[in-house]
Each structure stands twice: as structure tokens, then as C-alpha cells.
mmCIF file of C-alpha atoms in Angstrom:
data_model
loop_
_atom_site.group_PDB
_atom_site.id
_atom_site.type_symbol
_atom_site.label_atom_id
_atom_site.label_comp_id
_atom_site.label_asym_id
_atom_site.label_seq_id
_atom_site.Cartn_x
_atom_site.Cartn_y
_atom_site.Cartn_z
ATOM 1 C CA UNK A 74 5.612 -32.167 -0.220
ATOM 2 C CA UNK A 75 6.586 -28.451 -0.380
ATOM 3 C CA UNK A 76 3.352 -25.993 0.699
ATOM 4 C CA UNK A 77 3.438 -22.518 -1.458
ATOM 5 C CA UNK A 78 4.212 -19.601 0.956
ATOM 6 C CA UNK A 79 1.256 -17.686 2.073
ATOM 7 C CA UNK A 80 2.993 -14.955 3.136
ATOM 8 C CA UNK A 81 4.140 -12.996 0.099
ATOM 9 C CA UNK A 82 3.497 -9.668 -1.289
ATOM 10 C CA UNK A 83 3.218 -8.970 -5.296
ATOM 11 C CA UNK A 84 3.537 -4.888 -5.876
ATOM 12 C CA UNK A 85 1.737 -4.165 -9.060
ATOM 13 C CA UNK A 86 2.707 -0.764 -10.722
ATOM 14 C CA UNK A 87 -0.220 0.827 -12.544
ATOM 15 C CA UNK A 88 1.281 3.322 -15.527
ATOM 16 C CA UNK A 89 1.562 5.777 -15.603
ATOM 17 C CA UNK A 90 3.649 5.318 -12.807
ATOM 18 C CA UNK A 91 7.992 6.220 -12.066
ATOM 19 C CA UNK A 92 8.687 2.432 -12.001
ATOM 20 C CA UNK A 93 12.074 3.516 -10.275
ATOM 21 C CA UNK A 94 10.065 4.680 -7.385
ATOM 22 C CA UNK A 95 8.186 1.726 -7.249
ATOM 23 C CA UNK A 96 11.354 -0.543 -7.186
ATOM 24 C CA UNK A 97 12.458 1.241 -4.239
ATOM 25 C CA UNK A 98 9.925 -0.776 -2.200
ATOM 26 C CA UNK A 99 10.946 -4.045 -3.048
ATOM 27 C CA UNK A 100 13.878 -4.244 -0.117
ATOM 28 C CA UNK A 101 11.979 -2.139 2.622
ATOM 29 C CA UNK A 102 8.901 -4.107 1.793
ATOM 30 C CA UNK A 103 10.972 -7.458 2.151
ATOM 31 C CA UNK A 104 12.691 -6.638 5.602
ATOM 32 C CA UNK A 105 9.444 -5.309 7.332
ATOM 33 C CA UNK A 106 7.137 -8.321 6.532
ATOM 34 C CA UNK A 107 9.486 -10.523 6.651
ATOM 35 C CA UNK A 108 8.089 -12.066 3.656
ATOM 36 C CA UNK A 109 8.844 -12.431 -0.277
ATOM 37 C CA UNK A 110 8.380 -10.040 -2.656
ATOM 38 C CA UNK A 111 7.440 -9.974 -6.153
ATOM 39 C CA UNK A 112 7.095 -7.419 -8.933
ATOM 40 C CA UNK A 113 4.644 -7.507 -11.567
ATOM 41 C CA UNK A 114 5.395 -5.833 -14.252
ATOM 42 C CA UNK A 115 2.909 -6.764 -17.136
ATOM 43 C CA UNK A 116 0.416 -4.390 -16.042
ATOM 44 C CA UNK A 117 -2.324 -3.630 -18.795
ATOM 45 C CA UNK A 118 -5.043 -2.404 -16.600
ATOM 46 C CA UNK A 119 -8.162 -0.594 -17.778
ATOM 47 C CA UNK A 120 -9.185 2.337 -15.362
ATOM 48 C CA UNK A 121 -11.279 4.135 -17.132
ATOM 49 C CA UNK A 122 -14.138 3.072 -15.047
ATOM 50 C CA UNK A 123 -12.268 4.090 -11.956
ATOM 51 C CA UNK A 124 -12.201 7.625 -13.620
ATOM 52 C CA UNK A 125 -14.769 10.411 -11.855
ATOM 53 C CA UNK A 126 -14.736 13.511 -14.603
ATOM 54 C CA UNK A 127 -16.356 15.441 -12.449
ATOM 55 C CA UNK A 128 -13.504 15.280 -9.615
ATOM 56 C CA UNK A 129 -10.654 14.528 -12.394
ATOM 57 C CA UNK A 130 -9.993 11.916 -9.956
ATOM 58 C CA UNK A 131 -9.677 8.301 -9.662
ATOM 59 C CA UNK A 132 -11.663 6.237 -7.334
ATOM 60 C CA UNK A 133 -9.711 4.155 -5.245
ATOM 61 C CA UNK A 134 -12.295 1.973 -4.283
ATOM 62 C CA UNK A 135 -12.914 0.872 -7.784
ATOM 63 C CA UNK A 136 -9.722 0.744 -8.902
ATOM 64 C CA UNK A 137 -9.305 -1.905 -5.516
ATOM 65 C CA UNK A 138 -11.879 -4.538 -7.397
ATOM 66 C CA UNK A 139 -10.177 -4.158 -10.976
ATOM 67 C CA UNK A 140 -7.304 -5.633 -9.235
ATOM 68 C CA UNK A 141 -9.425 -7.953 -7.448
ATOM 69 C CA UNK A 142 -10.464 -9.346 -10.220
ATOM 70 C CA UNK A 143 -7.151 -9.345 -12.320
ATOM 71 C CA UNK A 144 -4.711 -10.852 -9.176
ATOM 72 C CA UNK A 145 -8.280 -13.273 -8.129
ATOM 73 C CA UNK A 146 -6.124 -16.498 -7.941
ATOM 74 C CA UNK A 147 -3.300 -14.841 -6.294
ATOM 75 C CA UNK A 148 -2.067 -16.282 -3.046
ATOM 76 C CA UNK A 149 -0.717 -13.069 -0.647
ATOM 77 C CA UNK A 150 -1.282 -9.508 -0.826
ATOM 78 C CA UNK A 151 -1.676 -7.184 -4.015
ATOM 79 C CA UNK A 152 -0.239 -3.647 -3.658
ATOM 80 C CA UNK A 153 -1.436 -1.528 -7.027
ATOM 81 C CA UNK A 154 0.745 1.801 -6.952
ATOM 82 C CA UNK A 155 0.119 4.319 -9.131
ATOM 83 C CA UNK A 156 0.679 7.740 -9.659
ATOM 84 C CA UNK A 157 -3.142 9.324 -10.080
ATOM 85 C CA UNK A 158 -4.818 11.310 -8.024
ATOM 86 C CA UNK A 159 -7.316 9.227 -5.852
ATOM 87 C CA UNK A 160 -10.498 10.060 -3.761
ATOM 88 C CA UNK A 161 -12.707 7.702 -2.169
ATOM 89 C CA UNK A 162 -16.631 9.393 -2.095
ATOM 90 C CA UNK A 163 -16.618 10.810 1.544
ATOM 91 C CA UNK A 164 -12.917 12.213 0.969
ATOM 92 C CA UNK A 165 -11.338 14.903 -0.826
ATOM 93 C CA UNK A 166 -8.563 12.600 -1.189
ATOM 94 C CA UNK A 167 -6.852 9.652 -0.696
ATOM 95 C CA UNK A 168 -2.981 8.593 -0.606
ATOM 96 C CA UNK A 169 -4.084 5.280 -1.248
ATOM 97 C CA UNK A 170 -6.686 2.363 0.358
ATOM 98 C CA UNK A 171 -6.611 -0.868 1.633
ATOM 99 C CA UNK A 172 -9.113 -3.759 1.901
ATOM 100 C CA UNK A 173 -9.121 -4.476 6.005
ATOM 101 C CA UNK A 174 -8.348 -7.956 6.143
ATOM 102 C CA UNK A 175 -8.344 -8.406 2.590
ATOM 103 C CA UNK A 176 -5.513 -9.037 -0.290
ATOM 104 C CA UNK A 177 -5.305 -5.625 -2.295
ATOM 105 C CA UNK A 178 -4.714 -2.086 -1.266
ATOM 106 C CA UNK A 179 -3.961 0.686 -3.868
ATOM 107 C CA UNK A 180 -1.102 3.618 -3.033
ATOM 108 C CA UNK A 181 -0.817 7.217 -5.056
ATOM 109 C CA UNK A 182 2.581 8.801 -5.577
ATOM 110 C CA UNK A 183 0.478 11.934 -6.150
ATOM 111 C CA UNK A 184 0.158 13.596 -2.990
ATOM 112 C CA UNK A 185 3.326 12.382 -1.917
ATOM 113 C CA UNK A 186 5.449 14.495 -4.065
ATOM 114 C CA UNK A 187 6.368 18.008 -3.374
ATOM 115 C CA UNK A 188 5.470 19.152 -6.858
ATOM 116 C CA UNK A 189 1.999 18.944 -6.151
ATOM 117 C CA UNK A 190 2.257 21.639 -3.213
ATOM 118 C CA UNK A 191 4.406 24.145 -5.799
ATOM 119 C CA UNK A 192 7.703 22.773 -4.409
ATOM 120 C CA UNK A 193 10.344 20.948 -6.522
ATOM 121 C CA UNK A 194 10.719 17.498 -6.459
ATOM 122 C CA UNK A 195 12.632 16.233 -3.336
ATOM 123 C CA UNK A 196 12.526 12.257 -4.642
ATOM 124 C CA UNK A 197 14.413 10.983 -1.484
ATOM 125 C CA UNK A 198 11.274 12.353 0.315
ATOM 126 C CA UNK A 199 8.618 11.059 -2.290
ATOM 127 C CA UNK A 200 10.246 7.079 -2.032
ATOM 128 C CA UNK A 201 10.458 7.934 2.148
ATOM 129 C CA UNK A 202 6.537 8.974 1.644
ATOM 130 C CA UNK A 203 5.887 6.099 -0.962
ATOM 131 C CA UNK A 204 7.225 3.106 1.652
ATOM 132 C CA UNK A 205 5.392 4.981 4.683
ATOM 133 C CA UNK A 206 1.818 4.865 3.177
ATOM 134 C CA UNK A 207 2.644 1.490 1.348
ATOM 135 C CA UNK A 208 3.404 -0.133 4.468
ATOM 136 C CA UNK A 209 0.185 1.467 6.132
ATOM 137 C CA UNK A 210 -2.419 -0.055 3.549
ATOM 138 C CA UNK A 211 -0.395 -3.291 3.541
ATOM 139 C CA UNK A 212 -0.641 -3.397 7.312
ATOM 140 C CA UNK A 213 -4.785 -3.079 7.081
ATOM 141 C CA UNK A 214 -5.058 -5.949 4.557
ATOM 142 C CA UNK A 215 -3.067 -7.921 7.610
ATOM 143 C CA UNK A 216 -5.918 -6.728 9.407
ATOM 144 C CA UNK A 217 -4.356 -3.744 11.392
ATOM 145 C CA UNK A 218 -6.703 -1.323 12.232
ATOM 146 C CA UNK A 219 -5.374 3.021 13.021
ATOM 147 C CA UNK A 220 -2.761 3.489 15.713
ATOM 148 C CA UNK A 221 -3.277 6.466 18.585
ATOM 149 C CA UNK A 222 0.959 5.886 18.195
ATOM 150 C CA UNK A 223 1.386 8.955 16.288
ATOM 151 C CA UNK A 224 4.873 7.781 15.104
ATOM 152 C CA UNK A 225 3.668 4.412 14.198
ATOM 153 C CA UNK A 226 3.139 3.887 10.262
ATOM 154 C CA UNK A 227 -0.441 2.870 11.020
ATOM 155 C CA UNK A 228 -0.976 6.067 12.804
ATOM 156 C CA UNK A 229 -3.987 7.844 9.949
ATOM 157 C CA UNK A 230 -2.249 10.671 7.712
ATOM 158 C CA UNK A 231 -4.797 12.909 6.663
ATOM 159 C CA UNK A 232 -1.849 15.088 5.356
ATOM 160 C CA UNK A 233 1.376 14.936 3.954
ATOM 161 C CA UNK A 234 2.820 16.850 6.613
ATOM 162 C CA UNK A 235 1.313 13.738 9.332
ATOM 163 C CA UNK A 236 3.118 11.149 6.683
ATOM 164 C CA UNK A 237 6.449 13.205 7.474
ATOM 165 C CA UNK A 238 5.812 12.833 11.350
ATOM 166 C CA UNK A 239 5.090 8.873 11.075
ATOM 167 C CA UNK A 240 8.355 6.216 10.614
ATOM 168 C CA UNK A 241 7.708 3.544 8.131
ATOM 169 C CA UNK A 242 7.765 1.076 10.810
ATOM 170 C CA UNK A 243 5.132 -0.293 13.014
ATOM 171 C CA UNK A 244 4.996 0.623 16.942
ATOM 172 C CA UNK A 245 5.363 -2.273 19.263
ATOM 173 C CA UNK A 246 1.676 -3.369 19.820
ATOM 174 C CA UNK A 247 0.891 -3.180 15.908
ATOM 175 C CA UNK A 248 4.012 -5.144 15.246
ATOM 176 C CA UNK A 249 2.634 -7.695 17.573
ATOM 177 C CA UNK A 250 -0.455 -7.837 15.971
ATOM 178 C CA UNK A 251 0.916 -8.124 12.305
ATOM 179 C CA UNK A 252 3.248 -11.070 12.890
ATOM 180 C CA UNK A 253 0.222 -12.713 15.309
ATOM 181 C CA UNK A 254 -2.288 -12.731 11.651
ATOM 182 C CA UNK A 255 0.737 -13.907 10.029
ATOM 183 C CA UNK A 256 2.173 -16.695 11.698
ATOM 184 C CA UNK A 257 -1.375 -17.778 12.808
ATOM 185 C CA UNK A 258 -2.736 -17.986 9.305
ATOM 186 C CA UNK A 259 0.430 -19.372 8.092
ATOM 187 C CA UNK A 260 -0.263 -21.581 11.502
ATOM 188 C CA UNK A 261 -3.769 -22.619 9.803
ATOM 189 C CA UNK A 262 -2.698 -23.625 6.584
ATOM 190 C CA UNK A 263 -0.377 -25.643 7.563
ATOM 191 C CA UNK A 264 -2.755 -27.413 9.960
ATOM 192 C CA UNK A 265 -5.053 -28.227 6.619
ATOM 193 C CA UNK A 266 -7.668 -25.395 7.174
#
């Protein structure tokens, strides 16, 4: 009998959104998990109640359990990108957020682009960016917590300038972490549990 894979990794992108971008992260995705990767593309989601008018922002948080609820029955991760600008209550804002130990994290092309600092558009930078906070709220919904690494990609950005520092890969104790979750919950359902 032939198990489904647990380990896989659907990337959802929200419109408005540059879907080119988002296809950019299919490969990088694939080669740092180690793990397939799918792309939705029938998106139709409603985020109006994710909408704060009062920040003209969108809260991540809620935008999280809309995809919660849409990807429920989905077996592996959920990575919503999208191209609003995102805040979180305690925050001014967000480059994107991740349920810790969970199945869906949300990522903002927003802040990652030098057009919203006054600059013009450096894309090479925005996908480099894009991948780098990506991987960092796919790595907490594998249950990585921050890094002290300051080069590691789950090192915390709180701006763009600490995304530039960061690589897009994970430092050797975070790596060991990730592929411990992984192989031991791939580990557990193959034991039955």
C-alpha cells in the first residue's frame, strides 16, 4: 500500500499578488526541505475581514485562519503569499507570520520591495527577500523557534535591512532541528500514530 507523503509544502498566492515572484519559490523551496512542492493557483479568498481601516492594513493573524479553514483537509504546510501590507496588533508590521508548530504561515512581498522605501524596484532583491522570510515562517510551522545565529534564516528580521544580513538557509543547529520534526513525524506515521 502506498502512504501519502507528509512532508509537502502547497504555496498559495493570494491576489493581488506578482505570481512570477511567487513561482520563484517553487525550486528553492524544494531543495531546502527536501520535500514536494505544490502550487495552488485557484485562489478566491475573501479578506475583507482580515482588513483593519484604521491601519489600512491587513491582519496577518486573521488572514492565517481564512486559510485554515480553506486548506483544513490539507496534509503538509500552507504558505499564503501575498502582496498587502500586514500587521499583527502589538506590531507596526509584519513581513509575514507563521503558526509555531502548525500548517499555515502567511508572507508579504510588501516590505520586501525597494519601492516601498522610495527606491526603484531591484526584483532580484525582492525574490532573494521573498525566499528568506518564506523559509523563516515555514521553518516555525516545523516548529523552529528564533536563532541568536544572526546569519541563519530563522535569525528575527525586524527590518529589511536584518533580512539582507540573513542567508536563506538554516544554521547548523536549526537545520538539525528541522529535519529531526521531519523525519520523526514522518517516523510516526509510518509507525500507525
Amino acid at each position: 500500500m502506498t502512504s501519502p507523503k507528509l512532508n509537502k509544502i502547497l504555496i498559495v498566492p493570494i491576489y493581488p499578488v506578482d505570481f512570477s515572484l511567487v513561482l520563484t519559490l517553487v525550486p528553492s523551496i524544494r531543495e531546502i526541505f527536501k520535500c514536494d512542492v505544490i502550487l495552488d493557483n485557484t485562489n478566491h479568498l475573501n479578506l475583507s475581514s482580515a482588513y483593519d481601516s484604521s491601519r489600512y492594513q491587513f491582519n496577518s493573524t486573521k488572514i492565517i485562519s481564512i486559510l485554515s479553514e480553506k486548506f483544513n483537509n490539507f496534509n503538509g504546510k500552507v504558505l499564503g503569499v501575498i502582496s498587502v501590507d500586514l500587521f499583527i496588533p502589538v506590531l507596526t508590521y509584519v513581513f509575514g507570520e507563521a503558526q509555531l508548530g502548525g500548517k499555515i504561515s502567511v508572507v508579504s512581498t510588501f516590505r520586501l520591495n525597494e519601492i516601498a522605501y522610495g527606491f526603484q524596484e531591484n526584483r532580484k532583491l525582492t525574490e532573494e527577500r521573498l525566499l528568506k522570510e518564506a523559509v523563516h515562517e515555514l521553518g516555525h510551522n516545523f516548529g523552529l523557534l528564533h536563532c541568536e545565529n544572526y546569519l541563519c534564516v530563522m535569525h528575527p528580521s525586524t527590518s529589511v535591512e536584518e533580512v539582507d544580513i540573513k542567508s536563506p538557509y538554516f544554521c547548523n543547529d536549526c537545520y538539525e532541528k528541522l529535519f529531526w520534526q521531519i523525519s520523526s513525524k514522518f517516523n510516526d506515521y509510518h509507525d500507525g500514530k
